[in-house]
mmCIF file of C-alpha atoms in Angstrom:
data_model
loop_
_atom_site.group_PDB
_atom_site.id
_atom_site.type_symbol
_atom_site.label_atom_id
_atom_site.label_comp_id
_atom_site.label_asym_id
_atom_site.label_seq_id
_atom_site.Cartn_x
_atom_site.Cartn_y
_atom_site.Cartn_z
ATOM 1 C CA MET F 251 -0.023 -0.007 0.030
ATOM 2 C CA ALA F 252 1.086 3.595 -0.615
ATOM 3 C CA LYS F 253 2.198 5.600 2.305
ATOM 4 C CA LYS F 254 0.254 8.697 1.134
ATOM 5 C CA ILE F 255 -1.986 9.563 -1.855
ATOM 6 C CA THR F 256 -2.731 13.118 -2.903
ATOM 7 C CA ILE F 257 -5.173 13.964 -5.592
ATOM 8 C CA PHE F 258 -5.516 17.385 -7.339
ATOM 9 C CA THR F 259 -9.084 17.926 -8.407
ATOM 10 C CA THR F 260 -11.628 20.528 -9.557
ATOM 11 C CA ASN F 261 -15.328 20.784 -8.863
ATOM 12 C CA THR F 262 -16.415 19.956 -12.262
ATOM 13 C CA CYS F 263 -13.998 17.083 -13.171
ATOM 14 C CA THR F 264 -15.853 13.932 -13.678
ATOM 15 C CA TYR F 265 -12.742 11.764 -14.000
ATOM 16 C CA CYS F 266 -11.671 13.039 -10.468
ATOM 17 C CA VAL F 267 -14.929 11.601 -9.117
ATOM 18 C CA GLN F 268 -14.124 8.277 -10.961
ATOM 19 C CA VAL F 269 -10.629 8.116 -9.507
ATOM 20 C CA LYS F 270 -11.765 8.773 -5.880
ATOM 21 C CA ARG F 271 -14.540 6.156 -6.361
ATOM 22 C CA TRP F 272 -12.080 3.610 -7.512
ATOM 23 C CA LEU F 273 -9.548 4.297 -4.671
ATOM 24 C CA ALA F 274 -12.416 4.042 -2.178
ATOM 25 C CA ALA F 275 -13.417 0.832 -3.581
ATOM 26 C CA LYS F 276 -9.857 -0.504 -3.199
ATOM 27 C CA GLY F 277 -9.680 0.752 0.450
ATOM 28 C CA HIS F 278 -7.261 3.601 -0.074
ATOM 29 C CA ALA F 279 -7.397 6.968 1.728
ATOM 30 C CA TRP F 280 -6.224 10.187 0.161
ATOM 31 C CA GLU F 281 -5.699 13.872 0.642
ATOM 32 C CA GLU F 282 -7.610 15.976 -1.895
ATOM 33 C CA ILE F 283 -6.492 19.375 -3.078
ATOM 34 C CA ASN F 284 -9.359 21.175 -4.943
ATOM 35 C CA LEU F 285 -7.883 23.693 -7.383
ATOM 36 C CA ASP F 286 -11.178 25.539 -7.530
ATOM 37 C CA GLU F 287 -10.875 26.166 -3.830
ATOM 38 C CA HIS F 288 -7.151 26.560 -3.846
ATOM 39 C CA PRO F 289 -6.182 28.079 -7.281
ATOM 40 C CA GLU F 290 -2.836 29.192 -5.768
ATOM 41 C CA ARG F 291 -1.875 25.485 -5.877
ATOM 42 C CA GLN F 292 -2.312 25.063 -9.662
ATOM 43 C CA ALA F 293 1.393 25.657 -10.189
ATOM 44 C CA GLU F 294 2.119 22.778 -7.799
ATOM 45 C CA ALA F 295 -0.190 20.452 -9.832
ATOM 46 C CA LEU F 296 1.495 21.600 -13.099
ATOM 47 C CA GLU F 297 5.028 20.975 -11.621
ATOM 48 C CA VAL F 298 4.403 17.439 -10.540
ATOM 49 C CA SER F 299 2.405 16.420 -13.591
ATOM 50 C CA GLY F 300 3.740 18.564 -16.366
ATOM 51 C CA ALA F 301 0.132 18.832 -17.539
ATOM 52 C CA LEU F 302 -2.627 21.384 -17.247
ATOM 53 C CA THR F 303 -5.262 18.829 -16.283
ATOM 54 C CA VAL F 304 -6.839 16.941 -13.496
ATOM 55 C CA PRO F 305 -7.043 14.526 -11.892
ATOM 56 C CA VAL F 306 -3.401 14.326 -10.859
ATOM 57 C CA VAL F 307 -2.685 11.606 -8.361
ATOM 58 C CA VAL F 308 0.636 11.717 -6.438
ATOM 59 C CA ILE F 309 1.480 8.404 -4.700
ATOM 60 C CA THR F 310 4.237 8.544 -2.080
ATOM 61 C CA LYS F 311 5.691 5.187 -1.434
ATOM 62 C CA HIS F 312 7.215 3.897 1.788
ATOM 63 C CA ASP F 313 10.663 4.673 0.597
ATOM 64 C CA ASP F 314 9.442 8.307 0.030
ATOM 65 C CA SER F 315 9.778 7.986 -3.743
ATOM 66 C CA GLN F 316 6.781 9.357 -5.680
ATOM 67 C CA GLU F 317 4.794 8.258 -8.645
ATOM 68 C CA VAL F 318 2.523 10.582 -10.516
ATOM 69 C CA VAL F 319 -0.552 9.379 -12.502
ATOM 70 C CA VAL F 320 -2.172 12.033 -14.797
ATOM 71 C CA GLY F 321 -5.834 11.465 -15.739
ATOM 72 C CA TYR F 322 -8.094 8.564 -15.103
ATOM 73 C CA ASN F 323 -5.677 5.857 -15.940
ATOM 74 C CA LEU F 324 -6.322 2.629 -14.085
ATOM 75 C CA ALA F 325 -3.603 0.827 -15.930
ATOM 76 C CA LYS F 326 -0.980 3.044 -14.242
ATOM 77 C CA LEU F 327 -2.853 3.808 -11.026
ATOM 78 C CA ALA F 328 -3.552 0.262 -9.912
ATOM 79 C CA PRO F 329 0.182 -0.870 -9.853
ATOM 80 C CA ALA F 330 1.226 2.540 -8.478
ATOM 81 C CA VAL F 331 -0.961 2.203 -5.348
ATOM 82 C CA ALA F 332 -0.444 -1.513 -4.862
ATOM 83 C CA MET L 74 -14.585 -26.351 -24.274
ATOM 84 C CA SER L 75 -11.498 -24.132 -24.659
ATOM 85 C CA ASP L 76 -8.125 -25.228 -23.414
ATOM 86 C CA THR L 77 -7.630 -21.801 -21.868
ATOM 87 C CA GLU L 78 -10.703 -22.083 -19.569
ATOM 88 C CA THR L 79 -9.994 -21.505 -15.903
ATOM 89 C CA PRO L 80 -12.135 -22.571 -12.970
ATOM 90 C CA GLN L 81 -12.702 -18.885 -12.249
ATOM 91 C CA THR L 82 -13.973 -17.759 -15.664
ATOM 92 C CA PRO L 83 -16.974 -15.661 -14.770
ATOM 93 C CA VAL L 84 -20.237 -16.323 -16.727
ATOM 94 C CA HIS L 85 -22.944 -13.773 -17.094
ATOM 95 C CA ASP L 86 -26.181 -13.600 -18.904
ATOM 96 C CA VAL L 87 -25.339 -10.133 -20.366
ATOM 97 C CA ILE L 88 -22.115 -8.218 -20.427
ATOM 98 C CA MET L 89 -22.279 -4.544 -21.505
ATOM 99 C CA ILE L 90 -19.203 -2.969 -22.761
ATOM 100 C CA GLY L 91 -19.243 0.682 -21.594
ATOM 101 C CA ALA L 92 -21.229 2.453 -18.896
ATOM 102 C CA GLY L 93 -22.611 5.447 -20.613
ATOM 103 C CA PRO L 94 -26.291 6.445 -21.013
ATOM 104 C CA ALA L 95 -27.048 3.561 -23.407
ATOM 105 C CA ALA L 96 -25.655 0.820 -21.396
ATOM 106 C CA LEU L 97 -26.976 2.177 -18.011
ATOM 107 C CA SER L 98 -30.465 2.344 -19.502
ATOM 108 C CA ALA L 99 -30.212 -1.010 -21.007
ATOM 109 C CA ALA L 100 -29.030 -2.297 -17.564
ATOM 110 C CA VAL L 101 -32.148 -0.839 -15.900
ATOM 111 C CA TYR L 102 -34.298 -2.906 -18.161
ATOM 112 C CA THR L 103 -32.237 -6.173 -18.054
ATOM 113 C CA THR L 104 -31.797 -6.144 -14.273
ATOM 114 C CA ARG L 105 -35.554 -5.458 -13.720
ATOM 115 C CA GLU L 106 -36.036 -8.689 -15.650
ATOM 116 C CA ASP L 107 -33.627 -10.463 -13.359
ATOM 117 C CA ILE L 108 -31.121 -10.901 -16.131
ATOM 118 C CA ASP L 109 -27.712 -11.091 -14.586
ATOM 119 C CA THR L 110 -25.836 -7.945 -15.932
ATOM 120 C CA LEU L 111 -22.325 -6.779 -15.831
ATOM 121 C CA LEU L 112 -21.080 -3.499 -17.176
ATOM 122 C CA PHE L 113 -17.483 -3.000 -18.082
ATOM 123 C CA GLU L 114 -16.216 0.673 -18.220
ATOM 124 C CA ARG L 115 -12.701 1.698 -19.122
ATOM 125 C CA GLY L 116 -13.282 5.495 -18.562
ATOM 126 C CA ALA L 117 -15.986 7.601 -16.847
ATOM 127 C CA VAL L 118 -19.248 6.006 -15.756
ATOM 128 C CA GLY L 119 -21.735 8.073 -17.675
ATOM 129 C CA GLY L 120 -19.530 8.517 -20.720
ATOM 130 C CA LEU L 121 -19.331 11.786 -22.553
ATOM 131 C CA ALA L 122 -22.570 12.851 -20.813
ATOM 132 C CA ALA L 123 -20.776 12.792 -17.462
ATOM 133 C CA VAL L 124 -18.101 15.260 -18.654
ATOM 134 C CA THR L 125 -20.627 17.619 -20.279
ATOM 135 C CA ASP L 126 -21.159 20.770 -18.312
ATOM 136 C CA TRP L 127 -24.873 21.170 -18.764
ATOM 137 C CA VAL L 128 -27.578 19.063 -20.521
ATOM 138 C CA ASP L 129 -30.641 21.110 -21.580
ATOM 139 C CA ASN L 130 -32.478 18.747 -23.926
ATOM 140 C CA TYR L 131 -32.843 15.565 -21.822
ATOM 141 C CA PRO L 132 -36.672 14.974 -21.597
ATOM 142 C CA GLY L 133 -38.160 15.250 -18.058
ATOM 143 C CA PHE L 134 -35.785 17.931 -16.769
ATOM 144 C CA PRO L 135 -37.499 21.212 -17.630
ATOM 145 C CA ASP L 136 -34.670 23.322 -16.261
ATOM 146 C CA GLY L 137 -31.841 21.112 -17.601
ATOM 147 C CA LEU L 138 -29.236 19.506 -15.323
ATOM 148 C CA GLN L 139 -25.540 18.911 -14.972
ATOM 149 C CA GLY L 140 -24.140 16.098 -17.135
ATOM 150 C CA LEU L 141 -22.475 14.615 -14.107
ATOM 151 C CA GLU L 142 -25.733 14.650 -12.205
ATOM 152 C CA LEU L 143 -27.583 12.894 -15.015
ATOM 153 C CA ALA L 144 -24.843 10.323 -15.273
ATOM 154 C CA GLU L 145 -24.926 9.684 -11.462
ATOM 155 C CA ASN L 146 -28.693 9.259 -11.560
ATOM 156 C CA LEU L 147 -28.473 6.793 -14.425
ATOM 157 C CA ARG L 148 -25.775 4.765 -12.558
ATOM 158 C CA LYS L 149 -27.751 4.744 -9.286
ATOM 159 C CA GLN L 150 -30.875 3.610 -11.011
ATOM 160 C CA ALA L 151 -29.059 0.766 -12.772
ATOM 161 C CA GLU L 152 -27.336 -0.316 -9.521
ATOM 162 C CA ARG L 153 -30.613 -0.124 -7.571
ATOM 163 C CA PHE L 154 -31.851 -3.048 -9.714
ATOM 164 C CA GLY L 155 -28.711 -5.104 -9.408
ATOM 165 C CA ALA L 156 -26.437 -4.011 -12.252
ATOM 166 C CA VAL L 157 -22.703 -4.441 -11.449
ATOM 167 C CA ILE L 158 -20.277 -2.011 -12.887
ATOM 168 C CA GLU L 159 -16.655 -3.075 -13.099
ATOM 169 C CA LEU L 160 -13.743 -0.748 -14.160
ATOM 170 C CA GLY L 161 -11.543 -2.177 -16.869
ATOM 171 C CA GLU L 162 -11.145 -2.580 -20.581
ATOM 172 C CA VAL L 163 -12.334 -5.166 -23.138
ATOM 173 C CA SER L 164 -9.744 -6.038 -25.816
ATOM 174 C CA LYS L 165 -11.457 -8.737 -27.818
ATOM 175 C CA ILE L 166 -14.879 -10.522 -28.418
ATOM 176 C CA THR L 167 -14.931 -14.105 -29.729
ATOM 177 C CA ASP L 168 -18.045 -16.038 -30.719
ATOM 178 C CA GLU L 169 -18.092 -19.452 -29.015
ATOM 179 C CA GLY L 170 -21.689 -20.291 -29.914
ATOM 180 C CA ALA L 171 -23.859 -20.137 -26.822
ATOM 181 C CA TYR L 172 -21.344 -17.877 -25.212
ATOM 182 C CA LYS L 173 -19.217 -14.870 -26.211
ATOM 183 C CA ARG L 174 -15.802 -14.732 -24.784
ATOM 184 C CA LEU L 175 -14.624 -11.338 -23.745
ATOM 185 C CA GLU L 176 -10.837 -10.746 -23.087
ATOM 186 C CA THR L 177 -10.587 -8.111 -20.529
ATOM 187 C CA THR L 178 -7.995 -6.362 -18.277
ATOM 188 C CA GLU L 179 -9.595 -8.388 -15.401
ATOM 189 C CA GLY L 180 -9.284 -11.679 -17.256
ATOM 190 C CA ASP L 181 -11.554 -13.644 -19.608
ATOM 191 C CA MET L 182 -15.318 -13.465 -19.125
ATOM 192 C CA LEU L 183 -18.235 -15.339 -20.842
ATOM 193 C CA ALA L 184 -21.688 -13.922 -21.615
ATOM 194 C CA ARG L 185 -24.707 -15.338 -23.423
ATOM 195 C CA ALA L 186 -25.386 -11.821 -24.882
ATOM 196 C CA VAL L 187 -23.237 -8.742 -25.177
ATOM 197 C CA LEU L 188 -24.126 -5.046 -25.648
ATOM 198 C CA ILE L 189 -21.513 -2.881 -27.282
ATOM 199 C CA ALA L 190 -22.115 0.600 -25.903
ATOM 200 C CA THR L 191 -18.603 2.060 -25.854
ATOM 201 C CA GLY L 192 -19.720 5.468 -27.276
ATOM 202 C CA SER L 193 -17.382 7.855 -28.946
ATOM 203 C CA ASP L 194 -14.632 10.240 -28.057
ATOM 204 C CA TYR L 195 -13.860 13.739 -29.302
ATOM 205 C CA LYS L 196 -12.024 13.755 -32.596
ATOM 206 C CA LYS L 197 -8.628 15.377 -32.990
ATOM 207 C CA ILE L 198 -8.136 18.097 -35.670
ATOM 208 C CA GLY L 199 -4.762 16.674 -36.773
ATOM 209 C CA VAL L 200 -2.763 19.881 -37.056
ATOM 210 C CA PRO L 201 0.859 20.577 -36.164
ATOM 211 C CA GLY L 202 1.068 21.428 -32.448
ATOM 212 C CA GLU L 203 -1.987 19.512 -31.369
ATOM 213 C CA LYS L 204 -0.130 16.327 -30.276
ATOM 214 C CA GLU L 205 2.896 18.330 -28.976
ATOM 215 C CA PHE L 206 0.842 20.317 -26.590
ATOM 216 C CA TYR L 207 -1.772 17.712 -25.572
ATOM 217 C CA ALA L 208 -2.819 18.417 -21.943
ATOM 218 C CA ARG L 209 -0.287 21.332 -21.839
ATOM 219 C CA GLY L 210 -2.355 23.719 -23.866
ATOM 220 C CA VAL L 211 -4.464 21.537 -26.071
ATOM 221 C CA HIS L 212 -7.561 19.990 -24.362
ATOM 222 C CA TYR L 213 -10.730 18.045 -25.209
ATOM 223 C CA CYS L 214 -12.516 18.287 -21.825
ATOM 224 C CA ALA L 215 -13.640 21.766 -20.710
ATOM 225 C CA THR L 216 -15.072 20.466 -17.305
ATOM 226 C CA CYS L 217 -11.742 18.709 -16.506
ATOM 227 C CA ASP L 218 -9.186 21.384 -17.651
ATOM 228 C CA GLY L 219 -10.964 24.732 -17.853
ATOM 229 C CA ALA L 220 -9.888 25.689 -14.288
ATOM 230 C CA PHE L 221 -6.291 26.126 -15.439
ATOM 231 C CA TYR L 222 -7.350 29.067 -17.693
ATOM 232 C CA ARG L 223 -8.567 31.613 -15.147
ATOM 233 C CA ASP L 224 -8.184 35.055 -16.535
ATOM 234 C CA LYS L 225 -6.457 33.723 -19.732
ATOM 235 C CA ARG L 226 -7.331 33.679 -23.359
ATOM 236 C CA ILE L 227 -8.775 30.450 -24.869
ATOM 237 C CA VAL L 228 -9.529 29.354 -28.482
ATOM 238 C CA VAL L 229 -12.370 26.891 -28.860
ATOM 239 C CA VAL L 230 -12.386 24.963 -32.188
ATOM 240 C CA GLY L 231 -15.659 23.697 -33.567
ATOM 241 C CA GLY L 232 -19.191 24.878 -34.523
ATOM 242 C CA GLY L 233 -21.507 22.129 -33.199
ATOM 243 C CA ASN L 234 -23.310 21.802 -29.945
ATOM 244 C CA SER L 235 -20.375 20.614 -27.923
ATOM 245 C CA ALA L 236 -18.116 23.536 -29.142
ATOM 246 C CA VAL L 237 -20.894 26.203 -28.267
ATOM 247 C CA GLN L 238 -21.916 24.657 -25.062
ATOM 248 C CA GLU L 239 -18.353 24.169 -23.724
ATOM 249 C CA ALA L 240 -17.189 27.629 -24.885
ATOM 250 C CA MET L 241 -20.040 29.173 -22.727
ATOM 251 C CA PHE L 242 -18.837 26.943 -19.875
ATOM 252 C CA LEU L 243 -15.334 28.171 -20.207
ATOM 253 C CA THR L 244 -16.348 31.805 -19.832
ATOM 254 C CA ARG L 245 -16.487 31.185 -16.043
ATOM 255 C CA PHE L 246 -12.703 30.946 -16.229
ATOM 256 C CA ALA L 247 -11.322 32.698 -19.282
ATOM 257 C CA SER L 248 -10.878 36.412 -19.903
ATOM 258 C CA HIS L 249 -11.766 36.024 -23.552
ATOM 259 C CA ILE L 250 -12.627 33.189 -25.958
ATOM 260 C CA ASP L 251 -12.186 32.923 -29.683
ATOM 261 C CA LEU L 252 -14.488 30.491 -31.234
ATOM 262 C CA LEU L 253 -13.045 29.182 -34.577
ATOM 263 C CA VAL L 254 -15.827 27.700 -36.831
ATOM 264 C CA ARG L 255 -14.724 26.134 -40.078
ATOM 265 C CA GLY L 256 -18.068 26.577 -41.759
ATOM 266 C CA GLU L 257 -20.022 29.728 -42.706
ATOM 267 C CA LYS L 258 -22.592 29.086 -39.945
ATOM 268 C CA PHE L 259 -22.998 26.908 -36.662
ATOM 269 C CA ARG L 260 -24.135 23.379 -36.662
ATOM 270 C CA ALA L 261 -25.218 23.931 -33.123
ATOM 271 C CA SER L 262 -28.912 24.036 -32.217
ATOM 272 C CA GLU L 263 -30.844 27.313 -32.476
ATOM 273 C CA ILE L 264 -31.310 27.499 -28.741
ATOM 274 C CA LEU L 265 -27.623 27.192 -28.088
ATOM 275 C CA GLN L 266 -26.959 29.930 -30.674
ATOM 276 C CA HIS L 267 -29.413 32.054 -28.865
ATOM 277 C CA ASP L 268 -27.707 31.446 -25.531
ATOM 278 C CA LEU L 269 -24.392 32.233 -27.035
ATOM 279 C CA GLU L 270 -25.635 35.735 -27.699
ATOM 280 C CA LYS L 271 -25.528 36.354 -23.992
ATOM 281 C CA PHE L 272 -21.733 35.883 -24.066
ATOM 282 C CA LYS L 273 -20.948 38.195 -26.868
ATOM 283 C CA ASP L 274 -18.721 40.362 -24.721
ATOM 284 C CA LYS L 275 -16.558 37.413 -23.887
ATOM 285 C CA ILE L 276 -16.836 35.119 -26.934
ATOM 286 C CA THR L 277 -15.780 36.253 -30.382
ATOM 287 C CA VAL L 278 -17.030 33.913 -33.173
ATOM 288 C CA HIS L 279 -14.893 33.500 -36.368
ATOM 289 C CA PHE L 280 -16.788 31.867 -39.101
ATOM 290 C CA ASN L 281 -15.185 30.392 -42.239
ATOM 291 C CA THR L 282 -11.904 30.004 -40.240
ATOM 292 C CA ALA L 283 -9.861 26.815 -40.667
ATOM 293 C CA THR L 284 -7.434 25.883 -37.799
ATOM 294 C CA ASP L 285 -4.058 25.169 -39.405
ATOM 295 C CA GLU L 286 -1.526 25.141 -36.530
ATOM 296 C CA ILE L 287 -1.151 25.492 -32.814
ATOM 297 C CA VAL L 288 1.999 27.396 -31.981
ATOM 298 C CA GLY L 289 3.935 27.389 -28.745
ATOM 299 C CA GLU L 290 6.950 29.106 -27.328
ATOM 300 C CA GLU L 291 9.002 27.796 -24.370
ATOM 301 C CA GLY L 292 6.632 24.932 -23.817
ATOM 302 C CA LYS L 293 3.484 27.024 -23.820
ATOM 303 C CA VAL L 294 0.717 27.589 -26.403
ATOM 304 C CA VAL L 295 0.782 31.209 -27.605
ATOM 305 C CA LYS L 296 -1.376 31.345 -30.699
ATOM 306 C CA VAL L 297 -3.388 29.451 -33.300
ATOM 307 C CA ILE L 298 -2.707 29.995 -36.963
ATOM 308 C CA GLY L 299 -5.670 29.627 -39.244
ATOM 309 C CA THR L 300 -7.028 30.533 -42.699
ATOM 310 C CA ASP L 301 -9.808 32.863 -43.423
ATOM 311 C CA LYS L 302 -11.599 30.746 -46.019
ATOM 312 C CA THR L 303 -13.330 33.707 -47.596
ATOM 313 C CA THR L 304 -10.101 35.540 -48.477
ATOM 314 C CA GLY L 305 -7.588 32.822 -48.233
ATOM 315 C CA ASN L 306 -5.493 34.979 -45.960
ATOM 316 C CA LYS L 307 -3.788 33.585 -42.898
ATOM 317 C CA VAL L 308 -5.031 34.670 -39.534
ATOM 318 C CA GLU L 309 -3.236 34.552 -36.138
ATOM 319 C CA VAL L 310 -5.262 34.253 -32.864
ATOM 320 C CA PRO L 311 -3.165 34.837 -29.672
ATOM 321 C CA THR L 312 -4.176 32.371 -26.876
ATOM 322 C CA ASP L 313 -3.064 30.488 -23.805
ATOM 323 C CA GLY L 314 -4.936 27.306 -24.576
ATOM 324 C CA VAL L 315 -7.020 25.533 -27.246
ATOM 325 C CA PHE L 316 -10.146 23.397 -26.592
ATOM 326 C CA VAL L 317 -11.106 21.102 -29.485
ATOM 327 C CA PHE L 318 -14.736 19.985 -30.203
ATOM 328 C CA VAL L 319 -14.906 19.001 -33.824
ATOM 329 C CA GLY L 320 -16.957 15.829 -33.874
ATOM 330 C CA LEU L 321 -16.760 12.314 -32.615
ATOM 331 C CA ILE L 322 -15.039 9.093 -33.391
ATOM 332 C CA PRO L 323 -16.376 5.700 -32.328
ATOM 333 C CA ASN L 324 -14.586 3.665 -29.610
ATOM 334 C CA THR L 325 -14.423 0.498 -31.612
ATOM 335 C CA GLN L 326 -10.660 -0.087 -32.081
ATOM 336 C CA PHE L 327 -10.987 -3.296 -30.110
ATOM 337 C CA LEU L 328 -13.446 -4.730 -32.558
ATOM 338 C CA ALA L 329 -11.077 -4.410 -35.600
ATOM 339 C CA GLU L 330 -10.047 -8.133 -35.635
ATOM 340 C CA THR L 331 -13.507 -9.496 -34.914
ATOM 341 C CA ALA L 332 -16.519 -10.723 -36.932
ATOM 342 C CA ILE L 333 -18.455 -7.630 -35.933
ATOM 343 C CA GLU L 334 -19.031 -5.514 -38.934
ATOM 344 C CA LEU L 335 -18.187 -1.751 -38.851
ATOM 345 C CA ASP L 336 -18.965 1.034 -41.328
ATOM 346 C CA GLU L 337 -16.485 3.008 -43.282
ATOM 347 C CA VAL L 338 -15.999 5.393 -40.385
ATOM 348 C CA GLY L 339 -15.736 2.643 -37.800
ATOM 349 C CA PHE L 340 -19.257 2.693 -36.250
ATOM 350 C CA VAL L 341 -20.812 -0.694 -35.395
ATOM 351 C CA LYS L 342 -23.406 -1.856 -37.922
ATOM 352 C CA THR L 343 -26.690 -3.452 -36.650
ATOM 353 C CA ASP L 344 -29.815 -4.726 -37.960
ATOM 354 C CA THR L 345 -33.255 -3.439 -37.062
ATOM 355 C CA HIS L 346 -33.167 -5.279 -33.877
ATOM 356 C CA LEU L 347 -29.806 -3.527 -32.993
ATOM 357 C CA GLN L 348 -27.942 -6.870 -33.426
ATOM 358 C CA THR L 349 -24.494 -6.902 -34.938
ATOM 359 C CA ALA L 350 -23.063 -9.377 -37.457
ATOM 360 C CA MET L 351 -22.044 -11.582 -34.583
ATOM 361 C CA PRO L 352 -25.324 -13.304 -33.281
ATOM 362 C CA GLY L 353 -26.028 -12.397 -29.606
ATOM 363 C CA VAL L 354 -23.911 -9.191 -29.743
ATOM 364 C CA PHE L 355 -25.880 -5.940 -29.847
ATOM 365 C CA ALA L 356 -24.952 -2.287 -30.099
ATOM 366 C CA ALA L 357 -26.591 0.947 -28.889
ATOM 367 C CA GLY L 358 -25.886 4.603 -28.459
ATOM 368 C CA ASP L 359 -23.201 6.742 -30.092
ATOM 369 C CA VAL L 360 -21.158 3.680 -31.217
ATOM 370 C CA ARG L 361 -23.782 2.386 -33.435
ATOM 371 C CA SER L 362 -23.821 3.369 -37.143
ATOM 372 C CA GLY L 363 -26.683 5.604 -37.794
ATOM 373 C CA ALA L 364 -26.922 6.988 -34.134
ATOM 374 C CA THR L 365 -27.964 10.509 -33.843
ATOM 375 C CA MET L 366 -25.506 11.215 -30.962
ATOM 376 C CA GLN L 367 -27.952 12.472 -28.468
ATOM 377 C CA ILE L 368 -28.184 11.306 -24.715
ATOM 378 C CA ALA L 369 -31.989 10.909 -25.131
ATOM 379 C CA THR L 370 -31.614 8.675 -28.182
ATOM 380 C CA ALA L 371 -28.801 6.613 -26.463
ATOM 381 C CA THR L 372 -31.009 5.870 -23.496
ATOM 382 C CA GLY L 373 -33.861 4.938 -25.919
ATOM 383 C CA GLU L 374 -31.660 2.616 -27.962
ATOM 384 C CA GLY L 375 -30.294 1.138 -24.678
ATOM 385 C CA ALA L 376 -33.899 0.273 -23.617
ATOM 386 C CA SER L 377 -34.584 -1.194 -27.090
ATOM 387 C CA ALA L 378 -31.395 -3.251 -27.059
ATOM 388 C CA ALA L 379 -32.339 -4.644 -23.640
ATOM 389 C CA LEU L 380 -35.633 -5.832 -24.907
ATOM 390 C CA TYR L 381 -34.007 -7.379 -27.876
ATOM 391 C CA MET L 382 -31.438 -9.131 -25.751
ATOM 392 C CA ARG L 383 -34.101 -10.531 -23.550
ATOM 393 C CA GLU L 384 -35.822 -11.878 -26.681
ATOM 394 C CA TYR L 385 -32.431 -13.389 -27.870
ATOM 395 C CA LEU L 386 -31.839 -15.051 -24.426
ATOM 396 C CA ASN L 387 -35.253 -16.436 -24.330
ATOM 397 C CA ASP L 388 -34.809 -17.896 -27.908
ATOM 398 C CA HIS L 389 -31.354 -19.269 -27.062
ATOM 399 C CA PRO L 390 -31.697 -21.021 -23.687
ATOM 400 C CA VAL L 391 -28.670 -22.578 -22.222
ATOM 401 C CA GLU L 392 -28.997 -25.693 -20.112
ATOM 402 C CA ASP L 393 -28.075 -25.103 -16.435
ATOM 403 C CA ALA L 394 -25.667 -27.950 -16.746
ATOM 404 C CA ALA L 395 -23.771 -26.289 -19.456
ATOM 405 C CA ILE L 396 -23.533 -23.090 -17.310
ATOM 406 C CA GLU L 397 -22.237 -25.053 -14.395
ATOM 407 C CA ALA L 398 -19.795 -26.770 -16.701
ATOM 408 C CA LYS L 399 -18.420 -23.442 -17.859
ATOM 409 C CA LYS L 400 -18.197 -22.189 -14.241
ATOM 410 C CA THR L 401 -16.341 -25.234 -12.937
ATOM 411 C CA TYR L 402 -14.287 -26.591 -15.844
#
């Protein structure tokens, strides 16, 4: 299991809802950063993902290494949080 | 019996590929008939409807509603009657007679009948810069990515319902929007064109304007180069980002090597009972050749497909022993 999961989201992003639903179904907890409520953190999302999109999921492993999954991509997300 | 059979190969009466409005509506009907139904979705439950900002033309909602809300309502209704939605992707369908074998990211599955309801995705325009700046200045989902363009300039490409609808949605973020329409008039509905009038201080419409190139500097989109088709002159539109809504392409790549017949564009051909060239496999919604690409018609086709699948299942009974053999082999 991942040590920490952080998700950058917006209010209108359907794929963010899907990612959170999938993580919940798999028993994962996460911290959510809503960019509509915290627009000052958009630059942070862009820096970690290299993309102007959400969802961005940042998975911190137990060795403190990080993996970033951009968009709704279960093929990458599933192994990243395993 | 196949050599690749495993003791865990799941067997269902119906597997629906996709969980957009067509499949969710079909699932309401099949599950209410106690037909064991699994939906397989690779993207967003609710499909393109779920990522649409606002739906104004779905019957029964006089004031319109958010696309996500409509999608959630459809999902809840299908699940209330017992539909199961799994997240994953189907890569192949093979006809094994009484059963269809689906190769999926979650392993093989068997179904007596299958509904293809994979819908469609937004088409690319295929110009220089589009691929290079994908998700870094070029976007296909306003509700996902619009928030990154607060107080910035945006170009929206397209002249249909989606382009007009999403341009209006993006005004909540952008300082100004240039709407580039290839044709001499909109393909969008009259009511949307009327609504667009309310945004004329924020949205500038450029008819007869082809989009030729998306240009960036230092990793950022800075302008779109197009052609004024009435004069042949090049035009340049400064912008921070481009949102593309120029039509739809069917999600049928996984059917390329199957017996299921596609039309010249790639949509699934069906007969009058919505059955494809593979017996027991049906199609409904945006993915079907001849579909009218509306949420209302997708739900209607889903309901029709469910009734035709019920008829097919009744006409093609499978002995319980055969089902057990499949489950335990």
